[in-house]
Coordinates of C-alpha atoms in Angstrom, one line a residue:
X1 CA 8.2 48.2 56.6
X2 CA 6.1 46.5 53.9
X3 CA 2.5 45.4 54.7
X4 CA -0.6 44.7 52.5
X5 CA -4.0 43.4 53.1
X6 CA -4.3 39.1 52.9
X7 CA -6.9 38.7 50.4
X8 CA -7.8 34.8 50.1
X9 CA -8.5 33.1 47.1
X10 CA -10.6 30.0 47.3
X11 CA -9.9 28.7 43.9
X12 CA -6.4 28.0 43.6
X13 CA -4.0 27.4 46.1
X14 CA -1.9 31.0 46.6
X15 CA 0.6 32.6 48.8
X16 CA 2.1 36.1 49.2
X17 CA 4.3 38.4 51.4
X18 CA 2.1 40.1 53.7
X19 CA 4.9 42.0 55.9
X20 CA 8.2 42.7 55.0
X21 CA 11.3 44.6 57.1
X22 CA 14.9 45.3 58.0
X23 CA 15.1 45.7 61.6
X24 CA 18.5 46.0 60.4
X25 CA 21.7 45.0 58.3
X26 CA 21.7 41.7 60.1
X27 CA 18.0 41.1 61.1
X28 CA 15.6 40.6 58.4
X29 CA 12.0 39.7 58.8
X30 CA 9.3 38.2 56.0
X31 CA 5.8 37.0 56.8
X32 CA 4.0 35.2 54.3
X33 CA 0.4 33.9 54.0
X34 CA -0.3 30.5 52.4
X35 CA -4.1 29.5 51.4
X36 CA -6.2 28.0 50.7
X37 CA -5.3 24.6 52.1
X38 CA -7.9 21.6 53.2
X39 CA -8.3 20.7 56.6
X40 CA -5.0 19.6 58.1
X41 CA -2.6 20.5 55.4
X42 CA -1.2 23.4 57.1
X43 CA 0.5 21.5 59.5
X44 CA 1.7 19.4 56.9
X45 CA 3.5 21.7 55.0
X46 CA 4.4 24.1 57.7
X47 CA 6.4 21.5 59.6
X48 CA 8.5 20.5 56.7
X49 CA 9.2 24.3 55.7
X50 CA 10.5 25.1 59.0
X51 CA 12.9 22.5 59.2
X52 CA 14.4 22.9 55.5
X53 CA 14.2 26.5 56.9
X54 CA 16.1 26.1 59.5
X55 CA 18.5 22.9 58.4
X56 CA 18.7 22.6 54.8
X57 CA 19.7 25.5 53.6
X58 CA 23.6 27.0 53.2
X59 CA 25.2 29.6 54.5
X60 CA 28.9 31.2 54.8
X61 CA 30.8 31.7 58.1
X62 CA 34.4 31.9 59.2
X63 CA 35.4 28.7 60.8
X64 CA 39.3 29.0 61.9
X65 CA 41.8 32.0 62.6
X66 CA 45.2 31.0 62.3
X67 CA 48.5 32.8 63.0
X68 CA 52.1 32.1 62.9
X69 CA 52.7 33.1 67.0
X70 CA 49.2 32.9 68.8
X71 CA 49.3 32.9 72.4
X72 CA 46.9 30.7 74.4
X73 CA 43.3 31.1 73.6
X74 CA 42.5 32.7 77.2
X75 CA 45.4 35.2 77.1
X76 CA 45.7 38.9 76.1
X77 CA 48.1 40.2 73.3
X78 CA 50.1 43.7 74.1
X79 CA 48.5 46.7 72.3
X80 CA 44.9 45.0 72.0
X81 CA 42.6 45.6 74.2
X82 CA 40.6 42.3 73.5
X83 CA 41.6 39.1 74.7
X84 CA 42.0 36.4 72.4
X85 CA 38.9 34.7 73.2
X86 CA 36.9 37.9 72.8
X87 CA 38.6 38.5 69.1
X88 CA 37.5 34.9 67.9
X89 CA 33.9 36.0 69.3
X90 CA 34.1 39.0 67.4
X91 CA 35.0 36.8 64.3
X92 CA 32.0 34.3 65.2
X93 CA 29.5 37.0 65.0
X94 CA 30.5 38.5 61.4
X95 CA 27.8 37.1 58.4
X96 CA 29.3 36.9 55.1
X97 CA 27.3 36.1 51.8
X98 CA 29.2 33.6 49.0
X99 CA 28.3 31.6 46.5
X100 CA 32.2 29.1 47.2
X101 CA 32.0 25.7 47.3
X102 CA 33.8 24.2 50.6
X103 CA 36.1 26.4 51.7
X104 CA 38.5 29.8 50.6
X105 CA 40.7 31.8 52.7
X106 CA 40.9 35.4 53.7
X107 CA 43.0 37.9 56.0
X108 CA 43.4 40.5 58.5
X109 CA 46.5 42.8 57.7
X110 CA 46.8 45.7 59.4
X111 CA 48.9 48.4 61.6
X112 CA 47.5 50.0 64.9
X113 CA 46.9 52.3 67.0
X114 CA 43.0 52.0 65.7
X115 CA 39.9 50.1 65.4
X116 CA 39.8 46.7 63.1
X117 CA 36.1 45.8 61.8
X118 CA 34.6 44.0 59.4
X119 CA 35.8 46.1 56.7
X120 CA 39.3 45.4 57.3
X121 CA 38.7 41.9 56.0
X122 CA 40.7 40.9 52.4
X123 CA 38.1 38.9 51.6
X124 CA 37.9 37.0 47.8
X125 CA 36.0 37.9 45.0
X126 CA 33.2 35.8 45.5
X127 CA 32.3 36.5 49.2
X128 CA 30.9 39.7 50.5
X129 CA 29.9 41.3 53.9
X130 CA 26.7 41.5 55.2
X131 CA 28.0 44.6 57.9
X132 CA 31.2 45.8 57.5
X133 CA 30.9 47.8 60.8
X134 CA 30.9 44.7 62.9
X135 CA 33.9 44.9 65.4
X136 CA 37.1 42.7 65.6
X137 CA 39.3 44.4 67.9
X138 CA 40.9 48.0 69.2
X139 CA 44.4 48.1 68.5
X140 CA 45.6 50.3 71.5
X141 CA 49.2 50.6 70.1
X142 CA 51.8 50.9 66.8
X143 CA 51.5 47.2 66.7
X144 CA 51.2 44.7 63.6
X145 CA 47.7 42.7 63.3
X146 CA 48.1 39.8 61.2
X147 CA 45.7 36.8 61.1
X148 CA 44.9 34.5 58.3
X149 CA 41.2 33.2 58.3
X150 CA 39.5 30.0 56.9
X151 CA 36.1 30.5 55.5
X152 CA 33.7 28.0 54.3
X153 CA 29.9 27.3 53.5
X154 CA 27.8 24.7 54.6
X155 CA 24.5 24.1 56.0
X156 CA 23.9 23.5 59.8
X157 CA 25.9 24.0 62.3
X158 CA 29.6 22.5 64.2
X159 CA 30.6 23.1 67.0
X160 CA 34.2 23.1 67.5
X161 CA 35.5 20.3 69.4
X162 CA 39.2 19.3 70.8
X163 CA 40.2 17.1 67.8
X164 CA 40.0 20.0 65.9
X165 CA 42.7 22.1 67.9
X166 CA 45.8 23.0 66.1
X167 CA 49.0 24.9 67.5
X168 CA 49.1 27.2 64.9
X169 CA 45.7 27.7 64.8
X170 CA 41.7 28.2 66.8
X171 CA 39.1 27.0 65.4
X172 CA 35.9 28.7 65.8
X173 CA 32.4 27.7 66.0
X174 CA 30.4 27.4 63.0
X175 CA 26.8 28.6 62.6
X176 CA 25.8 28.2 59.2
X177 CA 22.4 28.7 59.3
X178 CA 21.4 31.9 57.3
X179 CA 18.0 31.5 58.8
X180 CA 17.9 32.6 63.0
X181 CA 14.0 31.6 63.3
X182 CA 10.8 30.5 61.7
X183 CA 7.4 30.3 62.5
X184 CA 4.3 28.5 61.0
X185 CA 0.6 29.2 62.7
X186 CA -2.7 28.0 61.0
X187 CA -5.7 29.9 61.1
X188 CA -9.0 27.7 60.5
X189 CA -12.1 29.5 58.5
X190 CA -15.5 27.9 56.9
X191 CA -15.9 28.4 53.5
X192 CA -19.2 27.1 51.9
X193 CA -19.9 25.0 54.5
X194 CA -15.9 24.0 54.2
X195 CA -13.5 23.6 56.6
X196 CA -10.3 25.9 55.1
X197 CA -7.1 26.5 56.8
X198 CA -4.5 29.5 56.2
X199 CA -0.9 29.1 56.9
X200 CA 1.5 31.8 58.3
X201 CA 4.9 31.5 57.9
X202 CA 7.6 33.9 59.8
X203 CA 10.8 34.0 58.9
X204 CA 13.6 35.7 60.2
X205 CA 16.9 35.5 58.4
X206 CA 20.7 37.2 59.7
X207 CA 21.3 39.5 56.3
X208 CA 22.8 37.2 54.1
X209 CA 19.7 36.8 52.1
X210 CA 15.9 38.1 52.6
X211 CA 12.9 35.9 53.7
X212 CA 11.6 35.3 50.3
X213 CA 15.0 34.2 48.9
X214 CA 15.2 31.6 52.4
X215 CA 11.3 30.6 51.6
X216 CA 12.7 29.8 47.6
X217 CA 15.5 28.1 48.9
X218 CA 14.2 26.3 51.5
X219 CA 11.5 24.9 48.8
X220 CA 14.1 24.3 46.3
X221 CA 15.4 21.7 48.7
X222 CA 12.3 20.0 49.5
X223 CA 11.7 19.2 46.0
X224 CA 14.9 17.9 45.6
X225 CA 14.2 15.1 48.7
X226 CA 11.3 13.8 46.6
X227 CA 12.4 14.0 43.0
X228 CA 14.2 10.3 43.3
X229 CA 10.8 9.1 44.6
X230 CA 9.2 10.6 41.3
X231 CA 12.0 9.2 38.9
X232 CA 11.6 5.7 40.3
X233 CA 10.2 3.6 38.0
X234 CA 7.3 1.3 40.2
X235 CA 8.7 -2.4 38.9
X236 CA 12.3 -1.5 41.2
X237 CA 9.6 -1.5 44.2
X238 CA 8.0 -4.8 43.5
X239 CA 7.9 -7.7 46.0
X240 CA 9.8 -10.7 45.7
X241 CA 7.9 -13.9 46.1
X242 CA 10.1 -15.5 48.6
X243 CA 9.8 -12.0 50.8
X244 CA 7.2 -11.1 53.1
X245 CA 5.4 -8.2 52.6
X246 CA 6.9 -6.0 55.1
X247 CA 9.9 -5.8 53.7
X248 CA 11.1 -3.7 50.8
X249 CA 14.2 -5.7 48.5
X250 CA 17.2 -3.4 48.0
X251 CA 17.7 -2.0 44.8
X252 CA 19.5 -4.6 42.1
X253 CA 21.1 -4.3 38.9
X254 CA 20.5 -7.3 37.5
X255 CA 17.5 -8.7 35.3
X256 CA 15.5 -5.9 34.1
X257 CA 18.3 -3.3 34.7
X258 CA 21.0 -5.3 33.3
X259 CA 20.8 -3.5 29.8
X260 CA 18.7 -1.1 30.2
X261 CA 19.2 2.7 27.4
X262 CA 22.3 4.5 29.0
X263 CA 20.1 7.7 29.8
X264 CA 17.2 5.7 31.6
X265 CA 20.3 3.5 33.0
X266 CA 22.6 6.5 34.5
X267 CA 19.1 7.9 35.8
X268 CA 19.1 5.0 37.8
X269 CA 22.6 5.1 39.0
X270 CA 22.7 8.2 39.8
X271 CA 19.5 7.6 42.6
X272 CA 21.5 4.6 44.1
X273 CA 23.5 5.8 47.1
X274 CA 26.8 3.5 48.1
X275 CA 25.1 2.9 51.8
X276 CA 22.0 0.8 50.1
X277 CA 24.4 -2.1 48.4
X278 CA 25.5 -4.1 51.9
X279 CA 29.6 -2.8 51.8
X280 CA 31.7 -3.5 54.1
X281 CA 31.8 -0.4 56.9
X282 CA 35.9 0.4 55.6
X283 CA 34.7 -0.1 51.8
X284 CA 32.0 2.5 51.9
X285 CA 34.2 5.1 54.6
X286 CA 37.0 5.0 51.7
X287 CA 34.4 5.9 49.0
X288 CA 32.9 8.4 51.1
X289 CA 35.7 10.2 52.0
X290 CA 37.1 10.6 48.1
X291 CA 33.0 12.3 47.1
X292 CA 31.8 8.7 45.9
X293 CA 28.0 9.4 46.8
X294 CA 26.4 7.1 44.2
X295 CA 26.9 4.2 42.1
X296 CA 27.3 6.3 39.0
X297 CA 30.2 8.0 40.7
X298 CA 31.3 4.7 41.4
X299 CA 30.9 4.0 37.5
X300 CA 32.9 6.5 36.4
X301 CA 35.8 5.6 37.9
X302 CA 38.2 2.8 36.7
X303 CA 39.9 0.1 38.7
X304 CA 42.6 1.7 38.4
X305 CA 41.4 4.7 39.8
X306 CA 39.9 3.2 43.1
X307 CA 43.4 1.5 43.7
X308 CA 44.7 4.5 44.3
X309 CA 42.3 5.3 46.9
X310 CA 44.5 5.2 50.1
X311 CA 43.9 1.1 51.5
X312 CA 42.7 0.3 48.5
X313 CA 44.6 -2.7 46.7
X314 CA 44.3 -5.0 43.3
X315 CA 43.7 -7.7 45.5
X316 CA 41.8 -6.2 48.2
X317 CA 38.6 -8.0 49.7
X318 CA 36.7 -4.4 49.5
X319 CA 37.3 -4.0 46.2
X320 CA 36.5 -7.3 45.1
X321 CA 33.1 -6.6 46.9
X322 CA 32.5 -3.4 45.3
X323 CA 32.8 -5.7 42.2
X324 CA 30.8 -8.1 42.9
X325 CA 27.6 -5.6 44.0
X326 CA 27.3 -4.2 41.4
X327 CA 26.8 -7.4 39.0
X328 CA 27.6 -5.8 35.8
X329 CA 29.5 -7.1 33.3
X330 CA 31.8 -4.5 32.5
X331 CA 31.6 -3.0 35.9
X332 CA 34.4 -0.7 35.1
X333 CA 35.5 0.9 31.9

């Protein structure tokens, strides 16, 4: 364990780890110290670091098991000693760190009479375990342990619900969250005459990476929700003068951003999601579910590639409305 003493500078704003531990392979603990802030901006920020804490960022988990012959989910298999419901437990509770996108796949292969852990795993190159002793299962007798799992990162968590049953496979629930718990208190001090607040921050993370990497992360992502609102230029924000002032327009590309350089332009694409133009609920599912976030990604696709997007036709009404939104000339190359 790692502690020093909190020194507090009332210059410039500061922070620090002041306690650092291992309690052990999967429990990691970071406390950090935050100062000085003004009179109600502890709250402020501590609020919105917990929750990218705890929501935003990724983490790597094992979401199915699958198996050619798998007996119901309550049963027992001969030679193991765990039922099945105990093994996908087992597989639930194993942390792995990964730097995939979406998802990989990786294996169980082995013969008994023994003990299969963590370490039995064929895992690919680019994920690791956090524990390798975790326990899987006890093999009792001379029998064949085969089972092919689905791993994949993400942020969050899913839980696993019947839609997602398969015969040849179980499905397993999915806690993503490399973060188990986070803490912010404020402690309030005069300085000169000054009301000052400092701001605590626990963190406790599983393994898969240490406080100070979550605390990175976690601001990482935060700045990321605001940079759009800093690359906005003020005139997309302006008031019609048949609106009332309560209202905000939706962002257009017509007038002023007609023609505007193709850097600045593709800036402003790229800050446009597909849910802000008024698309038809079917239009923006189809986009959605081929990774068509923006209208940039939109852009960069032909015609002739959105009509091969599955229900999407030459003379289709959604497409034609796509078309239409964006009120470009050219609106595809």
């Amino acid at each position: 364990m790692v502690q020093e003493k909190v020194i507090v500078s009332t210059r410039r704003l500061q922070w620090k780890c002041v306690e650092s531990r291992a309690d052990n392979k999967r429990l990691y603990y970071g406390r950090f110290i935050l100062a000085p802030l003004m009179r109600g901006q502890g709250d402020t920020i501590g609020i919105a670091m917990r929750r990218a804490l705890l929501g935003e960022i990724e983490g790597t988990c094992i979401t199915r098991a699958k198996s050619d012959k798998i007996p119901p989910k309550y049963s027992t298999i001969v030679g193991i000693q765990e039922s099945v419901h105990e093994i996908l437990i087992n597989l639930k509770e194993i942390v792995l760190r990964s730097n995939i996108y979406g998802t990989c796949d990786a294996s169980i292969c082995i013969k008994g009479p023994g003990y299969v852990t963590a370490h039995d795993i064929i895992l690919p190159p680019s994920v690791e375990i956090v524990d390798k002793t975790q326990h899987i299962a006890n093999l009792t007798e001379p029998i064949n342990l085969y089972i092919k799992l689905q791993i994949e990162r993400n942020r969050g968590y899913r839980i696993k619900t019947p839609n997602n049953f398969q015969n040849v496979s179980y499905p397993i629930d999915a806690i993503f969250m490399p973060v188990r718990n986070a803490n912010h208190s404020i402690h309030s001090y005069v300085n000169r005459n000054e009301k000052q607040e400092l701001l605590f921050l626990e963190i406790w993370t599983n393994g898969s990476l240490t406080p100070k990497e979550a605390l990175h992360e976690a601001s990482r992502n935060l700045i990321d929700f605001f940079i759009p609102f800093l690359n906005a230029e003020e005139e997309n924000f302006h008031l019609e003068n048949n609106q009332t002032k309560s209202k905000l327009p939706l962002f257009h590309f017509h007038g002023r951003l007609a023609k505007p350089s193709k850097t600045k332009k593709e800036i402003a694409l790229k800050y446009i999601f597909i849910d802000q133009p008024e698309l038809p609920p079917r239009a923006y599912n189809c986009l959605k579910k081929y990774n068509i976030n923006t209208l940039l990604d939109l852009l960069n696709n032909s015609q002739e590639d959105l009509m091969k997007i599955q229900d999407f036709h030459k003379e289709d009404v959604k497409l034609k409305h796509i078309m239409d939104i964006l009120k470009i000339e050219k609106p595809f190359p």
